[in-house]
């Protein structure tokens, strides 16, 4: 697994405002959107393209366009939805599939409660959107799911990651025959005993959409 922590002053600046408990939901949503676009720029560095002939007003040339099959963007519900627009701004012709995953707040185990994805993802590059790489359980389950459907290259975009989650994810992915990259805006200090990232930003879903019980 490759890990890429995006080191850029604008990313750090936006992330600082995002973390601040005084930041309200509308601002939190807007900043998430902006941050994801910056992360997506790094995350799509190896998106597959193919040669494409065009004619400019001055003459013919060969450029590139996104290769087929098109990349698949997979937000993990609920909080990953807040990252979707920021991602699609960079990849407007990508397809979108949905994975609903929830973690049991006592055992911290992840389970799938909804999915809307093609049965066959063979040859597809997948971009998973999940704001918090905390224990790594949700992301590991999502990556396994996509791999079982045939995805051959998976990149996860996370706003924040915890060292325990990254180590756990690496353990879960051992032996899995698919390249996995994690792109994140920061590697935080640790997890607390409730599985929250410290210093983190709190519950990403609640901060994006308000508390739903
Ligand atoms: N999920 C969140 O929303 N926040 C955390 O800190 C960990 C998991």
JSON list of C-alpha atoms and ligand atoms in Angstrom, two decimals:
[
{"chain": "A", "resi": 1, "resn": "UNK", "atom": "CA", "xyz": [0.00, 0.00, 0.00]},
{"chain": "A", "resi": 2, "resn": "UNK", "atom": "CA", "xyz": [1.25, 3.47, -0.85]},
{"chain": "A", "resi": 3, "resn": "UNK", "atom": "CA", "xyz": [0.53, 6.40, 1.45]},
{"chain": "A", "resi": 4, "resn": "UNK", "atom": "CA", "xyz": [0.65, 9.97, 0.22]},
{"chain": "A", "resi": 5, "resn": "UNK", "atom": "CA", "xyz": [0.24, 12.79, 2.75]},
{"chain": "A", "resi": 6, "resn": "UNK", "atom": "CA", "xyz": [-0.38, 15.93, 0.70]},
{"chain": "A", "resi": 7, "resn": "UNK", "atom": "CA", "xyz": [1.98, 18.58, 2.00]},
{"chain": "A", "resi": 8, "resn": "UNK", "atom": "CA", "xyz": [0.70, 21.93, 0.75]},
{"chain": "A", "resi": 9, "resn": "UNK", "atom": "CA", "xyz": [0.10, 25.15, 2.70]},
{"chain": "A", "resi": 10, "resn": "UNK", "atom": "CA", "xyz": [-3.40, 25.61, 1.26]},
{"chain": "A", "resi": 11, "resn": "UNK", "atom": "CA", "xyz": [-4.34, 22.08, 2.29]},
{"chain": "A", "resi": 12, "resn": "UNK", "atom": "CA", "xyz": [-3.02, 22.69, 5.83]},
{"chain": "A", "resi": 13, "resn": "UNK", "atom": "CA", "xyz": [-4.82, 26.03, 6.04]},
{"chain": "A", "resi": 14, "resn": "UNK", "atom": "CA", "xyz": [-8.18, 24.65, 4.97]},
{"chain": "A", "resi": 15, "resn": "UNK", "atom": "CA", "xyz": [-7.75, 21.64, 7.20]},
{"chain": "A", "resi": 16, "resn": "UNK", "atom": "CA", "xyz": [-7.10, 23.86, 10.23]},
{"chain": "A", "resi": 17, "resn": "UNK", "atom": "CA", "xyz": [-10.39, 25.72, 9.71]},
{"chain": "A", "resi": 18, "resn": "UNK", "atom": "CA", "xyz": [-12.16, 22.40, 9.12]},
{"chain": "A", "resi": 19, "resn": "UNK", "atom": "CA", "xyz": [-10.88, 21.00, 12.42]},
{"chain": "A", "resi": 20, "resn": "UNK", "atom": "CA", "xyz": [-11.96, 24.05, 14.43]},
{"chain": "A", "resi": 21, "resn": "UNK", "atom": "CA", "xyz": [-15.04, 23.19, 16.51]},
{"chain": "A", "resi": 22, "resn": "UNK", "atom": "CA", "xyz": [-16.44, 26.69, 15.85]},
{"chain": "A", "resi": 23, "resn": "UNK", "atom": "CA", "xyz": [-16.69, 26.00, 12.09]},
{"chain": "A", "resi": 24, "resn": "UNK", "atom": "CA", "xyz": [-20.38, 25.62, 11.20]},
{"chain": "A", "resi": 25, "resn": "UNK", "atom": "CA", "xyz": [-21.82, 22.97, 8.85]},
{"chain": "A", "resi": 26, "resn": "UNK", "atom": "CA", "xyz": [-22.15, 25.17, 5.73]},
{"chain": "A", "resi": 27, "resn": "UNK", "atom": "CA", "xyz": [-18.51, 26.25, 6.04]},
{"chain": "A", "resi": 28, "resn": "UNK", "atom": "CA", "xyz": [-17.45, 22.69, 6.87]},
{"chain": "A", "resi": 29, "resn": "UNK", "atom": "CA", "xyz": [-19.16, 21.41, 3.69]},
{"chain": "A", "resi": 30, "resn": "UNK", "atom": "CA", "xyz": [-17.58, 24.09, 1.52]},
{"chain": "A", "resi": 31, "resn": "UNK", "atom": "CA", "xyz": [-14.10, 23.49, 2.91]},
{"chain": "A", "resi": 32, "resn": "UNK", "atom": "CA", "xyz": [-14.45, 19.72, 2.53]},
{"chain": "A", "resi": 33, "resn": "UNK", "atom": "CA", "xyz": [-15.38, 20.30, -1.09]},
{"chain": "A", "resi": 34, "resn": "UNK", "atom": "CA", "xyz": [-12.35, 22.53, -1.69]},
{"chain": "A", "resi": 35, "resn": "UNK", "atom": "CA", "xyz": [-9.97, 20.20, 0.14]},
{"chain": "A", "resi": 36, "resn": "UNK", "atom": "CA", "xyz": [-11.13, 17.16, -1.80]},
{"chain": "A", "resi": 37, "resn": "UNK", "atom": "CA", "xyz": [-10.48, 18.92, -5.09]},
{"chain": "A", "resi": 38, "resn": "UNK", "atom": "CA", "xyz": [-6.91, 19.60, -3.97]},
{"chain": "A", "resi": 39, "resn": "UNK", "atom": "CA", "xyz": [-6.46, 16.00, -2.79]},
{"chain": "A", "resi": 40, "resn": "UNK", "atom": "CA", "xyz": [-8.06, 14.69, -5.97]},
{"chain": "A", "resi": 41, "resn": "UNK", "atom": "CA", "xyz": [-5.45, 16.50, -8.03]},
{"chain": "A", "resi": 42, "resn": "UNK", "atom": "CA", "xyz": [-2.76, 14.42, -6.32]},
{"chain": "A", "resi": 43, "resn": "UNK", "atom": "CA", "xyz": [-4.85, 11.25, -6.22]},
{"chain": "A", "resi": 44, "resn": "UNK", "atom": "CA", "xyz": [-5.45, 11.26, -9.98]},
{"chain": "A", "resi": 45, "resn": "UNK", "atom": "CA", "xyz": [-1.79, 11.64, -10.89]},
{"chain": "A", "resi": 46, "resn": "UNK", "atom": "CA", "xyz": [-1.87, 8.12, -12.37]},
{"chain": "A", "resi": 47, "resn": "UNK", "atom": "CA", "xyz": [-5.36, 8.12, -13.81]},
{"chain": "A", "resi": 48, "resn": "UNK", "atom": "CA", "xyz": [-5.29, 6.19, -17.09]},
{"chain": "A", "resi": 49, "resn": "UNK", "atom": "CA", "xyz": [-5.42, 8.20, -20.28]},
{"chain": "A", "resi": 50, "resn": "UNK", "atom": "CA", "xyz": [-5.22, 7.32, -23.96]},
{"chain": "A", "resi": 51, "resn": "UNK", "atom": "CA", "xyz": [-3.97, 9.21, -26.99]},
{"chain": "A", "resi": 52, "resn": "UNK", "atom": "CA", "xyz": [-6.55, 11.50, -28.58]},
{"chain": "A", "resi": 53, "resn": "UNK", "atom": "CA", "xyz": [-6.16, 13.31, -31.91]},
{"chain": "A", "resi": 54, "resn": "UNK", "atom": "CA", "xyz": [-7.55, 16.82, -32.19]},
{"chain": "A", "resi": 55, "resn": "UNK", "atom": "CA", "xyz": [-7.16, 19.80, -34.48]},
{"chain": "A", "resi": 56, "resn": "UNK", "atom": "CA", "xyz": [-6.41, 23.19, -32.91]},
{"chain": "A", "resi": 57, "resn": "UNK", "atom": "CA", "xyz": [-7.13, 26.42, -34.86]},
{"chain": "A", "resi": 58, "resn": "UNK", "atom": "CA", "xyz": [-3.49, 26.17, -35.94]},
{"chain": "A", "resi": 59, "resn": "UNK", "atom": "CA", "xyz": [-3.11, 22.50, -36.79]},
{"chain": "A", "resi": 60, "resn": "UNK", "atom": "CA", "xyz": [-3.46, 18.87, -35.78]},
{"chain": "A", "resi": 61, "resn": "UNK", "atom": "CA", "xyz": [-1.96, 17.47, -32.60]},
{"chain": "A", "resi": 62, "resn": "UNK", "atom": "CA", "xyz": [-2.28, 14.46, -30.35]},
{"chain": "A", "resi": 63, "resn": "UNK", "atom": "CA", "xyz": [-3.33, 14.96, -26.76]},
{"chain": "A", "resi": 64, "resn": "UNK", "atom": "CA", "xyz": [-4.87, 12.60, -24.23]},
{"chain": "A", "resi": 65, "resn": "UNK", "atom": "CA", "xyz": [-8.31, 11.82, -22.85]},
{"chain": "A", "resi": 66, "resn": "UNK", "atom": "CA", "xyz": [-9.48, 9.60, -20.02]},
{"chain": "A", "resi": 67, "resn": "UNK", "atom": "CA", "xyz": [-9.16, 5.96, -21.05]},
{"chain": "A", "resi": 68, "resn": "UNK", "atom": "CA", "xyz": [-12.06, 3.52, -21.08]},
{"chain": "A", "resi": 69, "resn": "UNK", "atom": "CA", "xyz": [-13.41, 2.06, -18.91]},
{"chain": "A", "resi": 70, "resn": "UNK", "atom": "CA", "xyz": [-13.90, 5.33, -17.09]},
{"chain": "A", "resi": 71, "resn": "UNK", "atom": "CA", "xyz": [-12.77, 5.63, -13.48]},
{"chain": "A", "resi": 72, "resn": "UNK", "atom": "CA", "xyz": [-15.32, 4.73, -10.82]},
{"chain": "A", "resi": 73, "resn": "UNK", "atom": "CA", "xyz": [-15.76, 7.10, -7.89]},
{"chain": "A", "resi": 74, "resn": "UNK", "atom": "CA", "xyz": [-17.14, 5.42, -4.77]},
{"chain": "A", "resi": 75, "resn": "UNK", "atom": "CA", "xyz": [-18.22, 7.62, -1.86]},
{"chain": "A", "resi": 76, "resn": "UNK", "atom": "CA", "xyz": [-18.80, 5.68, 1.33]},
{"chain": "A", "resi": 77, "resn": "UNK", "atom": "CA", "xyz": [-22.10, 6.75, 2.84]},
{"chain": "A", "resi": 78, "resn": "UNK", "atom": "CA", "xyz": [-22.80, 8.83, 4.80]},
{"chain": "A", "resi": 79, "resn": "UNK", "atom": "CA", "xyz": [-19.78, 11.12, 5.22]},
{"chain": "A", "resi": 80, "resn": "UNK", "atom": "CA", "xyz": [-18.14, 10.25, 1.88]},
{"chain": "A", "resi": 81, "resn": "UNK", "atom": "CA", "xyz": [-21.05, 11.97, 0.12]},
{"chain": "A", "resi": 82, "resn": "UNK", "atom": "CA", "xyz": [-19.68, 15.30, 1.32]},
{"chain": "A", "resi": 83, "resn": "UNK", "atom": "CA", "xyz": [-16.57, 14.59, -0.79]},
{"chain": "A", "resi": 84, "resn": "UNK", "atom": "CA", "xyz": [-18.32, 13.68, -4.02]},
{"chain": "A", "resi": 85, "resn": "UNK", "atom": "CA", "xyz": [-18.76, 17.11, -5.65]},
{"chain": "A", "resi": 86, "resn": "UNK", "atom": "CA", "xyz": [-15.15, 18.07, -4.97]},
{"chain": "A", "resi": 87, "resn": "UNK", "atom": "CA", "xyz": [-13.99, 14.87, -6.68]},
{"chain": "A", "resi": 88, "resn": "UNK", "atom": "CA", "xyz": [-16.37, 15.09, -9.65]},
{"chain": "A", "resi": 89, "resn": "UNK", "atom": "CA", "xyz": [-15.20, 18.62, -10.36]},
{"chain": "A", "resi": 90, "resn": "UNK", "atom": "CA", "xyz": [-11.88, 17.09, -11.47]},
{"chain": "A", "resi": 91, "resn": "UNK", "atom": "CA", "xyz": [-13.31, 13.92, -13.02]},
{"chain": "A", "resi": 92, "resn": "UNK", "atom": "CA", "xyz": [-16.69, 14.99, -14.43]},
{"chain": "A", "resi": 93, "resn": "UNK", "atom": "CA", "xyz": [-16.95, 12.00, -16.77]},
{"chain": "A", "resi": 94, "resn": "UNK", "atom": "CA", "xyz": [-16.21, 9.39, -14.11]},
{"chain": "A", "resi": 95, "resn": "UNK", "atom": "CA", "xyz": [-19.00, 7.06, -13.03]},
{"chain": "A", "resi": 96, "resn": "UNK", "atom": "CA", "xyz": [-20.23, 7.01, -9.44]},
{"chain": "A", "resi": 97, "resn": "UNK", "atom": "CA", "xyz": [-21.08, 3.93, -7.38]},
{"chain": "A", "resi": 98, "resn": "UNK", "atom": "CA", "xyz": [-22.25, 3.96, -3.78]},
{"chain": "A", "resi": 99, "resn": "UNK", "atom": "CA", "xyz": [-21.28, 1.90, -0.76]},
{"chain": "A", "resi": 100, "resn": "UNK", "atom": "CA", "xyz": [-23.14, 2.30, 2.51]},
{"chain": "A", "resi": 101, "resn": "UNK", "atom": "CA", "xyz": [-21.04, 1.19, 5.44]},
{"chain": "A", "resi": 102, "resn": "UNK", "atom": "CA", "xyz": [-21.55, 1.65, 9.12]},
{"chain": "A", "resi": 103, "resn": "UNK", "atom": "CA", "xyz": [-19.30, 0.88, 12.02]},
{"chain": "A", "resi": 104, "resn": "UNK", "atom": "CA", "xyz": [-20.56, -0.61, 15.26]},
{"chain": "A", "resi": 105, "resn": "UNK", "atom": "CA", "xyz": [-19.56, 2.03, 17.82]},
{"chain": "A", "resi": 106, "resn": "UNK", "atom": "CA", "xyz": [-18.83, -0.67, 20.44]},
{"chain": "A", "resi": 107, "resn": "UNK", "atom": "CA", "xyz": [-16.90, -3.26, 18.44]},
{"chain": "A", "resi": 108, "resn": "UNK", "atom": "CA", "xyz": [-15.77, -0.72, 15.77]},
{"chain": "A", "resi": 109, "resn": "UNK", "atom": "CA", "xyz": [-16.43, -3.46, 13.16]},
{"chain": "A", "resi": 110, "resn": "UNK", "atom": "CA", "xyz": [-17.62, -2.24, 9.73]},
{"chain": "A", "resi": 111, "resn": "UNK", "atom": "CA", "xyz": [-20.56, -3.74, 7.85]},
{"chain": "A", "resi": 112, "resn": "UNK", "atom": "CA", "xyz": [-22.15, -2.97, 4.46]},
{"chain": "A", "resi": 113, "resn": "UNK", "atom": "CA", "xyz": [-25.82, -1.88, 4.53]},
{"chain": "A", "resi": 114, "resn": "UNK", "atom": "CA", "xyz": [-26.19, -0.69, 0.93]},
{"chain": "A", "resi": 115, "resn": "UNK", "atom": "CA", "xyz": [-24.40, -0.90, -2.37]},
{"chain": "A", "resi": 116, "resn": "UNK", "atom": "CA", "xyz": [-25.00, 0.40, -5.86]},
{"chain": "A", "resi": 117, "resn": "UNK", "atom": "CA", "xyz": [-22.04, -0.65, -7.98]},
{"chain": "A", "resi": 118, "resn": "UNK", "atom": "CA", "xyz": [-21.60, -2.56, -11.24]},
{"chain": "A", "resi": 119, "resn": "UNK", "atom": "CA", "xyz": [-21.20, -6.33, -10.76]},
{"chain": "A", "resi": 120, "resn": "UNK", "atom": "CA", "xyz": [-18.09, -6.22, -12.93]},
{"chain": "A", "resi": 121, "resn": "UNK", "atom": "CA", "xyz": [-15.40, -3.67, -12.17]},
{"chain": "A", "resi": 122, "resn": "UNK", "atom": "CA", "xyz": [-12.72, -5.46, -14.19]},
{"chain": "A", "resi": 123, "resn": "UNK", "atom": "CA", "xyz": [-10.03, -3.12, -15.41]},
{"chain": "A", "resi": 124, "resn": "UNK", "atom": "CA", "xyz": [-11.51, -0.17, -13.50]},
{"chain": "A", "resi": 125, "resn": "UNK", "atom": "CA", "xyz": [-9.59, 2.34, -11.47]},
{"chain": "A", "resi": 126, "resn": "UNK", "atom": "CA", "xyz": [-11.64, 3.10, -8.36]},
{"chain": "A", "resi": 127, "resn": "UNK", "atom": "CA", "xyz": [-11.46, 6.18, -6.17]},
{"chain": "A", "resi": 128, "resn": "UNK", "atom": "CA", "xyz": [-12.93, 5.59, -2.72]},
{"chain": "A", "resi": 129, "resn": "UNK", "atom": "CA", "xyz": [-14.05, 8.65, -0.76]},
{"chain": "A", "resi": 130, "resn": "UNK", "atom": "CA", "xyz": [-14.01, 8.28, 3.01]},
{"chain": "A", "resi": 131, "resn": "UNK", "atom": "CA", "xyz": [-13.11, 11.32, 5.11]},
{"chain": "A", "resi": 132, "resn": "UNK", "atom": "CA", "xyz": [-11.70, 9.56, 8.18]},
{"chain": "A", "resi": 133, "resn": "UNK", "atom": "CA", "xyz": [-9.22, 6.69, 8.06]},
{"chain": "A", "resi": 134, "resn": "UNK", "atom": "CA", "xyz": [-9.64, 5.90, 11.76]},
{"chain": "A", "resi": 135, "resn": "UNK", "atom": "CA", "xyz": [-9.48, 2.18, 12.61]},
{"chain": "A", "resi": 136, "resn": "UNK", "atom": "CA", "xyz": [-9.17, 1.32, 8.91]},
{"chain": "A", "resi": 137, "resn": "UNK", "atom": "CA", "xyz": [-11.98, -1.25, 9.19]},
{"chain": "A", "resi": 138, "resn": "UNK", "atom": "CA", "xyz": [-14.43, 0.53, 6.88]},
{"chain": "A", "resi": 139, "resn": "UNK", "atom": "CA", "xyz": [-11.84, 1.23, 4.23]},
{"chain": "A", "resi": 140, "resn": "UNK", "atom": "CA", "xyz": [-10.48, -2.33, 4.36]},
{"chain": "A", "resi": 141, "resn": "UNK", "atom": "CA", "xyz": [-14.00, -3.72, 3.87]},
{"chain": "A", "resi": 142, "resn": "UNK", "atom": "CA", "xyz": [-14.68, -1.29, 1.00]},
{"chain": "A", "resi": 143, "resn": "UNK", "atom": "CA", "xyz": [-11.40, -2.15, -0.74]},
{"chain": "A", "resi": 144, "resn": "UNK", "atom": "CA", "xyz": [-12.08, -5.89, -0.41]},
{"chain": "A", "resi": 145, "resn": "UNK", "atom": "CA", "xyz": [-15.55, -5.38, -1.86]},
{"chain": "A", "resi": 146, "resn": "UNK", "atom": "CA", "xyz": [-14.21, -3.49, -4.90]},
{"chain": "A", "resi": 147, "resn": "UNK", "atom": "CA", "xyz": [-11.41, -6.00, -5.41]},
{"chain": "A", "resi": 148, "resn": "UNK", "atom": "CA", "xyz": [-13.91, -8.88, -5.36]},
{"chain": "A", "resi": 149, "resn": "UNK", "atom": "CA", "xyz": [-15.82, -7.12, -8.16]},
{"chain": "A", "resi": 150, "resn": "UNK", "atom": "CA", "xyz": [-12.61, -6.93, -10.21]},
{"chain": "A", "resi": 151, "resn": "UNK", "atom": "CA", "xyz": [-11.24, -3.41, -9.57]},
{"chain": "A", "resi": 152, "resn": "UNK", "atom": "CA", "xyz": [-7.57, -3.50, -10.51]},
{"chain": "A", "resi": 153, "resn": "UNK", "atom": "CA", "xyz": [-6.36, -0.22, -9.00]},
{"chain": "A", "resi": 154, "resn": "UNK", "atom": "CA", "xyz": [-7.81, 1.45, -5.91]},
{"chain": "A", "resi": 155, "resn": "UNK", "atom": "CA", "xyz": [-7.09, 4.88, -4.48]},
{"chain": "A", "resi": 156, "resn": "UNK", "atom": "CA", "xyz": [-8.67, 6.03, -1.22]},
{"chain": "A", "resi": 157, "resn": "UNK", "atom": "CA", "xyz": [-9.00, 9.75, -0.57]},
{"chain": "A", "resi": 158, "resn": "UNK", "atom": "CA", "xyz": [-9.29, 10.63, 3.12]},
{"chain": "A", "resi": 159, "resn": "UNK", "atom": "CA", "xyz": [-9.24, 14.01, 4.80]},
{"chain": "A", "resi": 160, "resn": "UNK", "atom": "CA", "xyz": [-7.44, 12.59, 7.83]},
{"chain": "A", "resi": 161, "resn": "UNK", "atom": "CA", "xyz": [-5.70, 9.37, 8.80]},
{"chain": "A", "resi": 162, "resn": "UNK", "atom": "CA", "xyz": [-4.57, 7.86, 12.10]},
{"chain": "A", "resi": 163, "resn": "UNK", "atom": "CA", "xyz": [-1.34, 5.82, 12.31]},
{"chain": "A", "resi": 164, "resn": "UNK", "atom": "CA", "xyz": [-3.21, 2.87, 13.89]},
{"chain": "A", "resi": 165, "resn": "UNK", "atom": "CA", "xyz": [-5.70, 2.88, 11.01]},
{"chain": "A", "resi": 166, "resn": "UNK", "atom": "CA", "xyz": [-3.00, 2.91, 8.37]},
{"chain": "A", "resi": 167, "resn": "UNK", "atom": "CA", "xyz": [-1.17, 0.01, 10.07]},
{"chain": "A", "resi": 168, "resn": "UNK", "atom": "CA", "xyz": [-4.42, -1.90, 10.42]},
{"chain": "A", "resi": 169, "resn": "UNK", "atom": "CA", "xyz": [-5.35, -1.30, 6.79]},
{"chain": "A", "resi": 170, "resn": "UNK", "atom": "CA", "xyz": [-1.94, -2.57, 5.68]},
{"chain": "A", "resi": 171, "resn": "UNK", "atom": "CA", "xyz": [-2.47, -5.73, 7.74]},
{"chain": "A", "resi": 172, "resn": "UNK", "atom": "CA", "xyz": [-5.95, -6.27, 6.27]},
{"chain": "A", "resi": 173, "resn": "UNK", "atom": "CA", "xyz": [-4.65, -5.83, 2.73]},
{"chain": "A", "resi": 174, "resn": "UNK", "atom": "CA", "xyz": [-1.73, -8.23, 3.06]},
{"chain": "A", "resi": 175, "resn": "UNK", "atom": "CA", "xyz": [-1.81, -10.67, 0.18]},
{"chain": "A", "resi": 176, "resn": "UNK", "atom": "CA", "xyz": [-4.49, -8.74, -1.71]},
{"chain": "A", "resi": 177, "resn": "UNK", "atom": "CA", "xyz": [-3.42, -8.62, -5.35]},
{"chain": "A", "resi": 178, "resn": "UNK", "atom": "CA", "xyz": [-4.40, -5.04, -6.09]},
{"chain": "A", "resi": 179, "resn": "UNK", "atom": "CA", "xyz": [-2.42, -1.83, -5.88]},
{"chain": "A", "resi": 180, "resn": "UNK", "atom": "CA", "xyz": [-3.86, 0.43, -3.18]},
{"chain": "A", "resi": 181, "resn": "UNK", "atom": "CA", "xyz": [-2.94, 4.07, -2.60]},
{"chain": "A", "resi": 182, "resn": "UNK", "atom": "CA", "xyz": [-4.16, 6.25, 0.27]},
{"chain": "A", "resi": 183, "resn": "UNK", "atom": "CA", "xyz": [-4.08, 10.01, -0.24]},
{"chain": "A", "resi": 184, "resn": "UNK", "atom": "CA", "xyz": [-4.73, 12.14, 2.83]},
{"chain": "A", "resi": 185, "resn": "UNK", "atom": "CA", "xyz": [-4.37, 15.74, 3.96]},
{"chain": "A", "resi": 186, "resn": "UNK", "atom": "CA", "xyz": [-2.73, 14.79, 7.28]},
{"chain": "A", "resi": 187, "resn": "UNK", "atom": "CA", "xyz": [-1.54, 11.94, 9.43]},
{"chain": "A", "resi": 188, "resn": "UNK", "atom": "CA", "xyz": [-2.82, 12.71, 12.93]},
{"chain": "A", "resi": 189, "resn": "UNK", "atom": "CA", "xyz": [-1.46, 11.65, 16.30]},
{"chain": "A", "resi": 190, "resn": "UNK", "atom": "CA", "xyz": [-3.57, 8.68, 17.38]},
{"chain": "A", "resi": 191, "resn": "UNK", "atom": "CA", "xyz": [-7.02, 7.20, 17.98]},
{"chain": "A", "resi": 192, "resn": "UNK", "atom": "CA", "xyz": [-8.81, 7.71, 21.28]},
{"chain": "A", "resi": 193, "resn": "UNK", "atom": "CA", "xyz": [-10.57, 4.88, 23.11]},
{"chain": "A", "resi": 194, "resn": "UNK", "atom": "CA", "xyz": [-13.79, 5.56, 21.18]},
{"chain": "A", "resi": 195, "resn": "UNK", "atom": "CA", "xyz": [-12.02, 5.16, 17.84]},
{"chain": "A", "resi": 196, "resn": "UNK", "atom": "CA", "xyz": [-11.97, 8.90, 17.08]},
{"chain": "A", "resi": 197, "resn": "UNK", "atom": "CA", "xyz": [-8.95, 10.49, 15.45]},
{"chain": "A", "resi": 198, "resn": "UNK", "atom": "CA", "xyz": [-6.99, 12.85, 17.75]},
{"chain": "A", "resi": 199, "resn": "UNK", "atom": "CA", "xyz": [-6.83, 15.79, 17.28]},
{"chain": "A", "resi": 200, "resn": "UNK", "atom": "CA", "xyz": [-9.06, 14.99, 14.27]},
{"chain": "A", "resi": 201, "resn": "UNK", "atom": "CA", "xyz": [-12.16, 17.00, 13.54]},
{"chain": "A", "resi": 202, "resn": "UNK", "atom": "CA", "xyz": [-14.86, 15.07, 15.41]},
{"chain": "A", "resi": 203, "resn": "UNK", "atom": "CA", "xyz": [-17.57, 13.10, 13.65]},
{"chain": "A", "resi": 204, "resn": "UNK", "atom": "CA", "xyz": [-17.26, 14.01, 9.97]},
{"chain": "A", "resi": 205, "resn": "UNK", "atom": "CA", "xyz": [-20.83, 12.91, 9.12]},
{"chain": "A", "resi": 206, "resn": "UNK", "atom": "CA", "xyz": [-22.32, 14.94, 11.96]},
{"chain": "A", "resi": 207, "resn": "UNK", "atom": "CA", "xyz": [-20.29, 18.00, 11.09]},
{"chain": "A", "resi": 208, "resn": "UNK", "atom": "CA", "xyz": [-21.31, 17.76, 7.43]},
{"chain": "A", "resi": 209, "resn": "UNK", "atom": "CA", "xyz": [-24.97, 16.91, 7.91]},
{"chain": "A", "resi": 210, "resn": "UNK", "atom": "CA", "xyz": [-25.89, 17.42, 11.54]},
{"chain": "A", "resi": 211, "resn": "UNK", "atom": "CA", "xyz": [-26.49, 14.67, 14.08]},
{"chain": "A", "resi": 212, "resn": "UNK", "atom": "CA", "xyz": [-28.74, 11.81, 12.88]},
{"chain": "A", "resi": 213, "resn": "UNK", "atom": "CA", "xyz": [-29.77, 9.13, 15.36]},
{"chain": "B", "resi": 1, "resn": "LIG", "atom": "N1", "xyz": [-15.21, 8.80, 12.06]},
{"chain": "B", "resi": 1, "resn": "LIG", "atom": "C1", "xyz": [-15.32, 10.14, 12.25]},
{"chain": "B", "resi": 1, "resn": "LIG", "atom": "O1", "xyz": [-16.22, 10.78, 11.71]},
{"chain": "B", "resi": 1, "resn": "LIG", "atom": "N2", "xyz": [-14.40, 10.77, 13.02]},
{"chain": "B", "resi": 1, "resn": "LIG", "atom": "C2", "xyz": [-13.38, 10.11, 13.61]},
{"chain": "B", "resi": 1, "resn": "LIG", "atom": "O2", "xyz": [-12.56, 10.74, 14.28]},
{"chain": "B", "resi": 1, "resn": "LIG", "atom": "C3", "xyz": [-13.29, 8.71, 13.40]},
{"chain": "B", "resi": 1, "resn": "LIG", "atom": "C4", "xyz": [-14.22, 8.08, 12.63]}
]
